[in-house]
C-alpha cells in the first residue's frame, strides 16, 4: 500500500524487519507492529514444531492464537482499510 512512496518497503528483509520498518516510517502504530511481529513468531514456532513432530503439513488450527489473530486483523485494517483478511 505504501511502497510507491517508501521504496525501502520493497526490499527482501523479512516479515519482522518489514513490520519494524513500517513502524519506524510511522505507517503503522509501533505497538501494533510489535504485536503482529509477536504473532508471526508464535505462528512460525508452532509450524516448526509441527514439522519436527512429523506432520506432513504445518497447518495451525484456526482457533489457536485468538489474540494474535486479532492483532493481524487490526494491522490488515490499518494498512488496507478493510476487513477482508
Tab-separated table of N, CA and C in Angstrom:
chain	number	residue	atom	x	y	z
A	1	UNK	N	0.809	-1.202	0.000
A	1	UNK	CA	0.000	0.000	0.000
A	1	UNK	C	0.854	1.269	0.000
A	2	UNK	N	2.060	1.198	0.546
A	2	UNK	CA	2.898	2.387	0.675
A	2	UNK	C	4.210	2.291	-0.097
A	3	UNK	N	4.425	1.228	-0.828
A	3	UNK	CA	5.712	1.002	-1.486
A	3	UNK	C	6.066	2.096	-2.493
A	4	UNK	N	5.095	2.658	-3.167
A	4	UNK	CA	5.387	3.708	-4.146
A	4	UNK	C	5.990	4.937	-3.465
A	5	UNK	N	5.521	5.248	-2.260
A	5	UNK	CA	6.041	6.399	-1.530
A	5	UNK	C	7.270	6.051	-0.689
A	6	UNK	N	7.417	4.797	-0.335
A	6	UNK	CA	8.506	4.345	0.533
A	6	UNK	C	9.201	3.128	-0.092
A	7	UNK	N	10.105	3.321	-1.056
A	7	UNK	CA	10.750	2.214	-1.752
A	7	UNK	C	11.489	1.234	-0.835
A	8	UNK	N	11.892	1.680	0.349
A	8	UNK	CA	12.578	0.764	1.281
A	8	UNK	C	11.695	-0.421	1.661
A	9	UNK	N	10.394	-0.256	1.519
A	9	UNK	CA	9.471	-1.340	1.858
A	9	UNK	C	9.537	-2.499	0.868
A	10	UNK	N	10.169	-2.298	-0.279
A	10	UNK	CA	10.205	-3.350	-1.300
A	10	UNK	C	11.390	-4.292	-1.134
A	11	UNK	N	12.277	-4.003	-0.206
A	11	UNK	CA	13.438	-4.866	0.000
A	11	UNK	C	13.045	-6.221	0.568
A	12	UNK	N	13.853	-7.212	0.289
A	12	UNK	CA	13.627	-8.566	0.790
A	12	UNK	C	14.263	-8.679	2.175
A	13	UNK	N	13.600	-8.088	3.179
A	13	UNK	CA	14.186	-8.010	4.516
A	13	UNK	C	13.498	-8.913	5.532
A	14	UNK	N	12.457	-9.600	5.138
A	14	UNK	CA	11.738	-10.482	6.050
A	14	UNK	C	10.565	-9.780	6.708
A	15	UNK	N	9.622	-10.566	7.151
A	15	UNK	CA	8.371	-10.027	7.686
A	15	UNK	C	8.552	-9.197	8.950
A	16	UNK	N	9.350	-9.681	9.869
A	16	UNK	CA	9.515	-8.971	11.136
A	16	UNK	C	10.243	-7.649	10.917
A	17	UNK	N	11.289	-7.665	10.109
A	17	UNK	CA	12.001	-6.423	9.803
A	17	UNK	C	11.103	-5.458	9.037
A	18	UNK	N	10.256	-5.982	8.186
A	18	UNK	CA	9.334	-5.130	7.434
A	18	UNK	C	8.320	-4.458	8.364
A	19	UNK	N	7.831	-5.187	9.338
A	19	UNK	CA	6.919	-4.601	10.321
A	19	UNK	C	7.617	-3.498	11.123
A	20	UNK	N	8.855	-3.766	11.523
A	20	UNK	CA	9.626	-2.759	12.263
A	20	UNK	C	9.830	-1.510	11.411
A	21	UNK	N	10.181	-1.694	10.148
A	21	UNK	CA	10.385	-0.568	9.248
A	21	UNK	C	9.095	0.230	9.068
A	22	UNK	N	7.979	-0.455	8.907
A	22	UNK	CA	6.691	0.235	8.758
A	22	UNK	C	6.383	1.079	9.990
A	23	UNK	N	6.741	0.577	11.164
A	23	UNK	CA	6.541	1.362	12.388
A	23	UNK	C	7.487	2.558	12.411
A	24	UNK	N	8.741	2.342	12.038
A	24	UNK	CA	9.713	3.446	12.011
A	24	UNK	C	9.279	4.550	11.041
A	25	UNK	N	8.669	4.162	9.937
A	25	UNK	CA	8.189	5.121	8.950
A	25	UNK	C	6.842	5.720	9.338
A	26	UNK	N	6.324	5.282	10.498
A	26	UNK	CA	5.043	5.737	11.039
A	26	UNK	C	3.873	5.420	10.113
A	27	UNK	N	3.974	4.287	9.443
A	27	UNK	CA	2.885	3.821	8.591
A	27	UNK	C	1.880	3.004	9.392
A	28	UNK	N	2.361	2.390	10.449
A	28	UNK	CA	1.507	1.648	11.374
A	28	UNK	C	1.969	1.983	12.791
A	29	UNK	N	1.087	1.890	13.759
A	29	UNK	CA	1.489	2.146	15.142
A	29	UNK	C	2.557	1.139	15.589
A	30	UNK	N	3.554	1.617	16.311
A	30	UNK	CA	4.660	0.761	16.747
A	30	UNK	C	4.178	-0.425	17.573
A	31	UNK	N	3.229	-0.199	18.456
A	31	UNK	CA	2.719	-1.291	19.295
A	31	UNK	C	2.018	-2.352	18.452
A	32	UNK	N	1.273	-1.928	17.461
A	32	UNK	CA	0.607	-2.887	16.577
A	32	UNK	C	1.637	-3.671	15.762
A	33	UNK	N	2.678	-3.012	15.298
A	33	UNK	CA	3.745	-3.710	14.579
A	33	UNK	C	4.399	-4.752	15.479
A	34	UNK	N	4.646	-4.394	16.738
A	34	UNK	CA	5.257	-5.341	17.685
A	34	UNK	C	4.338	-6.531	17.928
A	35	UNK	N	3.047	-6.254	18.150
A	35	UNK	CA	2.092	-7.337	18.395
A	35	UNK	C	2.016	-8.277	17.196
A	36	UNK	N	2.024	-7.719	16.019
A	36	UNK	CA	1.937	-8.534	14.810
A	36	UNK	C	3.216	-9.342	14.606
A	37	UNK	N	4.360	-8.756	14.896
A	37	UNK	CA	5.621	-9.494	14.811
A	37	UNK	C	5.618	-10.649	15.814
A	38	UNK	N	5.105	-10.405	17.019
A	38	UNK	CA	4.999	-11.472	18.018
A	38	UNK	C	4.064	-12.574	17.540
A	39	UNK	N	2.972	-12.190	16.895
A	39	UNK	CA	2.038	-13.175	16.353
A	39	UNK	C	2.726	-14.028	15.297
A	40	UNK	N	3.499	-13.396	14.445
A	40	UNK	CA	4.228	-14.119	13.402
A	40	UNK	C	5.211	-15.115	14.028
A	41	UNK	N	5.924	-14.670	15.054
A	41	UNK	CA	6.875	-15.565	15.727
A	41	UNK	C	6.157	-16.777	16.329
A	42	UNK	N	5.037	-16.547	17.002
A	42	UNK	CA	4.288	-17.636	17.634
A	42	UNK	C	3.784	-18.629	16.589
A	43	UNK	N	3.244	-18.102	15.520
A	43	UNK	CA	2.715	-18.938	14.448
A	43	UNK	C	3.820	-19.786	13.815
A	44	UNK	N	4.947	-19.155	13.503
A	44	UNK	CA	6.069	-19.880	12.893
A	44	UNK	C	6.653	-20.910	13.855
A	45	UNK	N	6.698	-20.576	15.133
A	45	UNK	CA	7.212	-21.530	16.117
A	45	UNK	C	6.348	-22.789	16.138
A	46	UNK	N	5.039	-22.595	16.104
A	46	UNK	CA	4.158	-23.766	16.089
A	46	UNK	C	4.307	-24.542	14.784
A	47	UNK	N	4.416	-23.856	13.677
A	47	UNK	CA	4.621	-24.541	12.408
A	47	UNK	C	5.885	-25.393	12.443
A	48	UNK	N	6.962	-24.839	12.947
A	48	UNK	CA	8.217	-25.595	13.030
A	48	UNK	C	8.054	-26.810	13.940
A	49	UNK	N	7.387	-26.631	15.071
A	49	UNK	CA	7.166	-27.744	15.998
A	49	UNK	C	6.352	-28.843	15.336
A	50	UNK	N	5.317	-28.476	14.607
A	50	UNK	CA	4.501	-29.478	13.913
A	50	UNK	C	5.334	-30.278	12.919
A	51	UNK	N	6.162	-29.583	12.168
A	51	UNK	CA	7.001	-30.270	11.174
A	51	UNK	C	8.017	-31.189	11.857
A	52	UNK	N	8.584	-30.735	12.964
A	52	UNK	CA	9.546	-31.562	13.688
A	52	UNK	C	8.886	-32.794	14.303
A	53	UNK	N	7.588	-32.716	14.556
A	53	UNK	CA	6.842	-33.849	15.094
A	53	UNK	C	6.356	-34.779	13.987
A	54	UNK	N	6.724	-34.474	12.758
A	54	UNK	CA	6.397	-35.350	11.651
A	54	UNK	C	5.131	-35.011	10.890
A	55	UNK	N	4.514	-33.903	11.197
A	55	UNK	CA	3.304	-33.520	10.469
A	55	UNK	C	3.643	-33.297	8.993
A	56	UNK	N	2.803	-33.829	8.115
A	56	UNK	CA	3.034	-33.648	6.682
A	56	UNK	C	2.897	-32.180	6.293
A	57	UNK	N	1.919	-31.519	6.899
A	57	UNK	CA	1.699	-30.100	6.638
A	57	UNK	C	1.693	-29.370	7.972
A	58	UNK	N	2.249	-28.193	7.977
A	58	UNK	CA	2.340	-27.405	9.209
A	58	UNK	C	1.200	-26.409	9.273
A	59	UNK	N	-0.011	-26.909	9.369
A	59	UNK	CA	-1.184	-26.043	9.435
A	59	UNK	C	-1.571	-25.824	10.890
A	60	UNK	N	-1.726	-24.566	11.232
A	60	UNK	CA	-2.104	-24.185	12.585
A	60	UNK	C	-3.623	-24.057	12.632
A	61	UNK	N	-4.226	-24.663	13.636
A	61	UNK	CA	-5.692	-24.649	13.769
A	61	UNK	C	-6.214	-23.223	13.864
A	62	UNK	N	-7.371	-22.996	13.251
A	62	UNK	CA	-7.987	-21.667	13.214
A	62	UNK	C	-8.284	-21.101	14.602
A	63	UNK	N	-8.536	-21.982	15.576
A	63	UNK	CA	-8.905	-21.494	16.906
A	63	UNK	C	-7.697	-21.200	17.794
A	64	UNK	N	-6.489	-21.405	17.261
A	64	UNK	CA	-5.277	-21.105	18.022
A	64	UNK	C	-4.956	-19.616	17.908
A	65	UNK	N	-4.366	-19.072	18.931
A	65	UNK	CA	-3.843	-17.707	18.927
A	65	UNK	C	-4.899	-16.634	18.644
A	66	UNK	N	-5.994	-16.611	19.369
A	66	UNK	CA	-7.037	-15.617	19.078
A	66	UNK	C	-6.559	-14.174	19.229
A	67	UNK	N	-5.755	-13.881	20.247
A	67	UNK	CA	-5.271	-12.507	20.422
A	67	UNK	C	-4.333	-12.106	19.290
A	68	UNK	N	-3.485	-13.036	18.883
A	68	UNK	CA	-2.562	-12.752	17.787
A	68	UNK	C	-3.317	-12.555	16.484
A	69	UNK	N	-4.336	-13.355	16.269
A	69	UNK	CA	-5.152	-13.203	15.052
A	69	UNK	C	-5.825	-11.836	15.027
A	70	UNK	N	-6.259	-11.369	16.195
A	70	UNK	CA	-6.871	-10.050	16.282
A	70	UNK	C	-5.862	-8.958	15.921
A	71	UNK	N	-4.629	-9.087	16.390
A	71	UNK	CA	-3.590	-8.097	16.056
A	71	UNK	C	-3.346	-8.072	14.549
A	72	UNK	N	-3.304	-9.235	13.933
A	72	UNK	CA	-3.085	-9.294	12.483
A	72	UNK	C	-4.259	-8.658	11.751
A	73	UNK	N	-5.455	-8.923	12.213
A	73	UNK	CA	-6.640	-8.315	11.590
A	73	UNK	C	-6.613	-6.792	11.734
A	74	UNK	N	-6.207	-6.293	12.904
A	74	UNK	CA	-6.106	-4.834	13.102
A	74	UNK	C	-5.055	-4.238	12.163
A	75	UNK	N	-3.936	-4.934	11.987
A	75	UNK	CA	-2.909	-4.447	11.069
A	75	UNK	C	-3.454	-4.400	9.646
A	76	UNK	N	-4.147	-5.451	9.255
A	76	UNK	CA	-4.742	-5.502	7.914
A	76	UNK	C	-5.674	-4.306	7.698
A	77	UNK	N	-6.532	-4.066	8.678
A	77	UNK	CA	-7.464	-2.939	8.581
A	77	UNK	C	-6.711	-1.616	8.503
A	78	UNK	N	-5.648	-1.481	9.293
A	78	UNK	CA	-4.857	-0.253	9.304
A	78	UNK	C	-4.217	0.009	7.942
A	79	UNK	N	-3.674	-1.029	7.348
A	79	UNK	CA	-2.933	-0.863	6.086
A	79	UNK	C	-3.872	-0.805	4.884
A	80	UNK	N	-4.834	-1.709	4.836
A	80	UNK	CA	-5.669	-1.843	3.643
A	80	UNK	C	-7.066	-1.243	3.777
A	81	UNK	N	-7.450	-0.891	5.000
A	81	UNK	CA	-8.728	-0.230	5.202
A	81	UNK	C	-9.937	-1.106	5.019
A	82	UNK	N	-9.756	-2.420	5.120
A	82	UNK	CA	-10.901	-3.324	5.009
A	82	UNK	C	-10.722	-4.484	5.963
A	83	UNK	N	-11.757	-5.275	6.098
A	83	UNK	CA	-11.718	-6.433	6.977
A	83	UNK	C	-11.631	-7.729	6.171
A	84	UNK	N	-11.235	-7.639	4.912
A	84	UNK	CA	-11.174	-8.816	4.040
A	84	UNK	C	-9.824	-9.516	4.162
A	85	UNK	N	-9.501	-9.969	5.381
A	85	UNK	CA	-8.208	-10.635	5.619
A	85	UNK	C	-8.216	-12.044	5.078
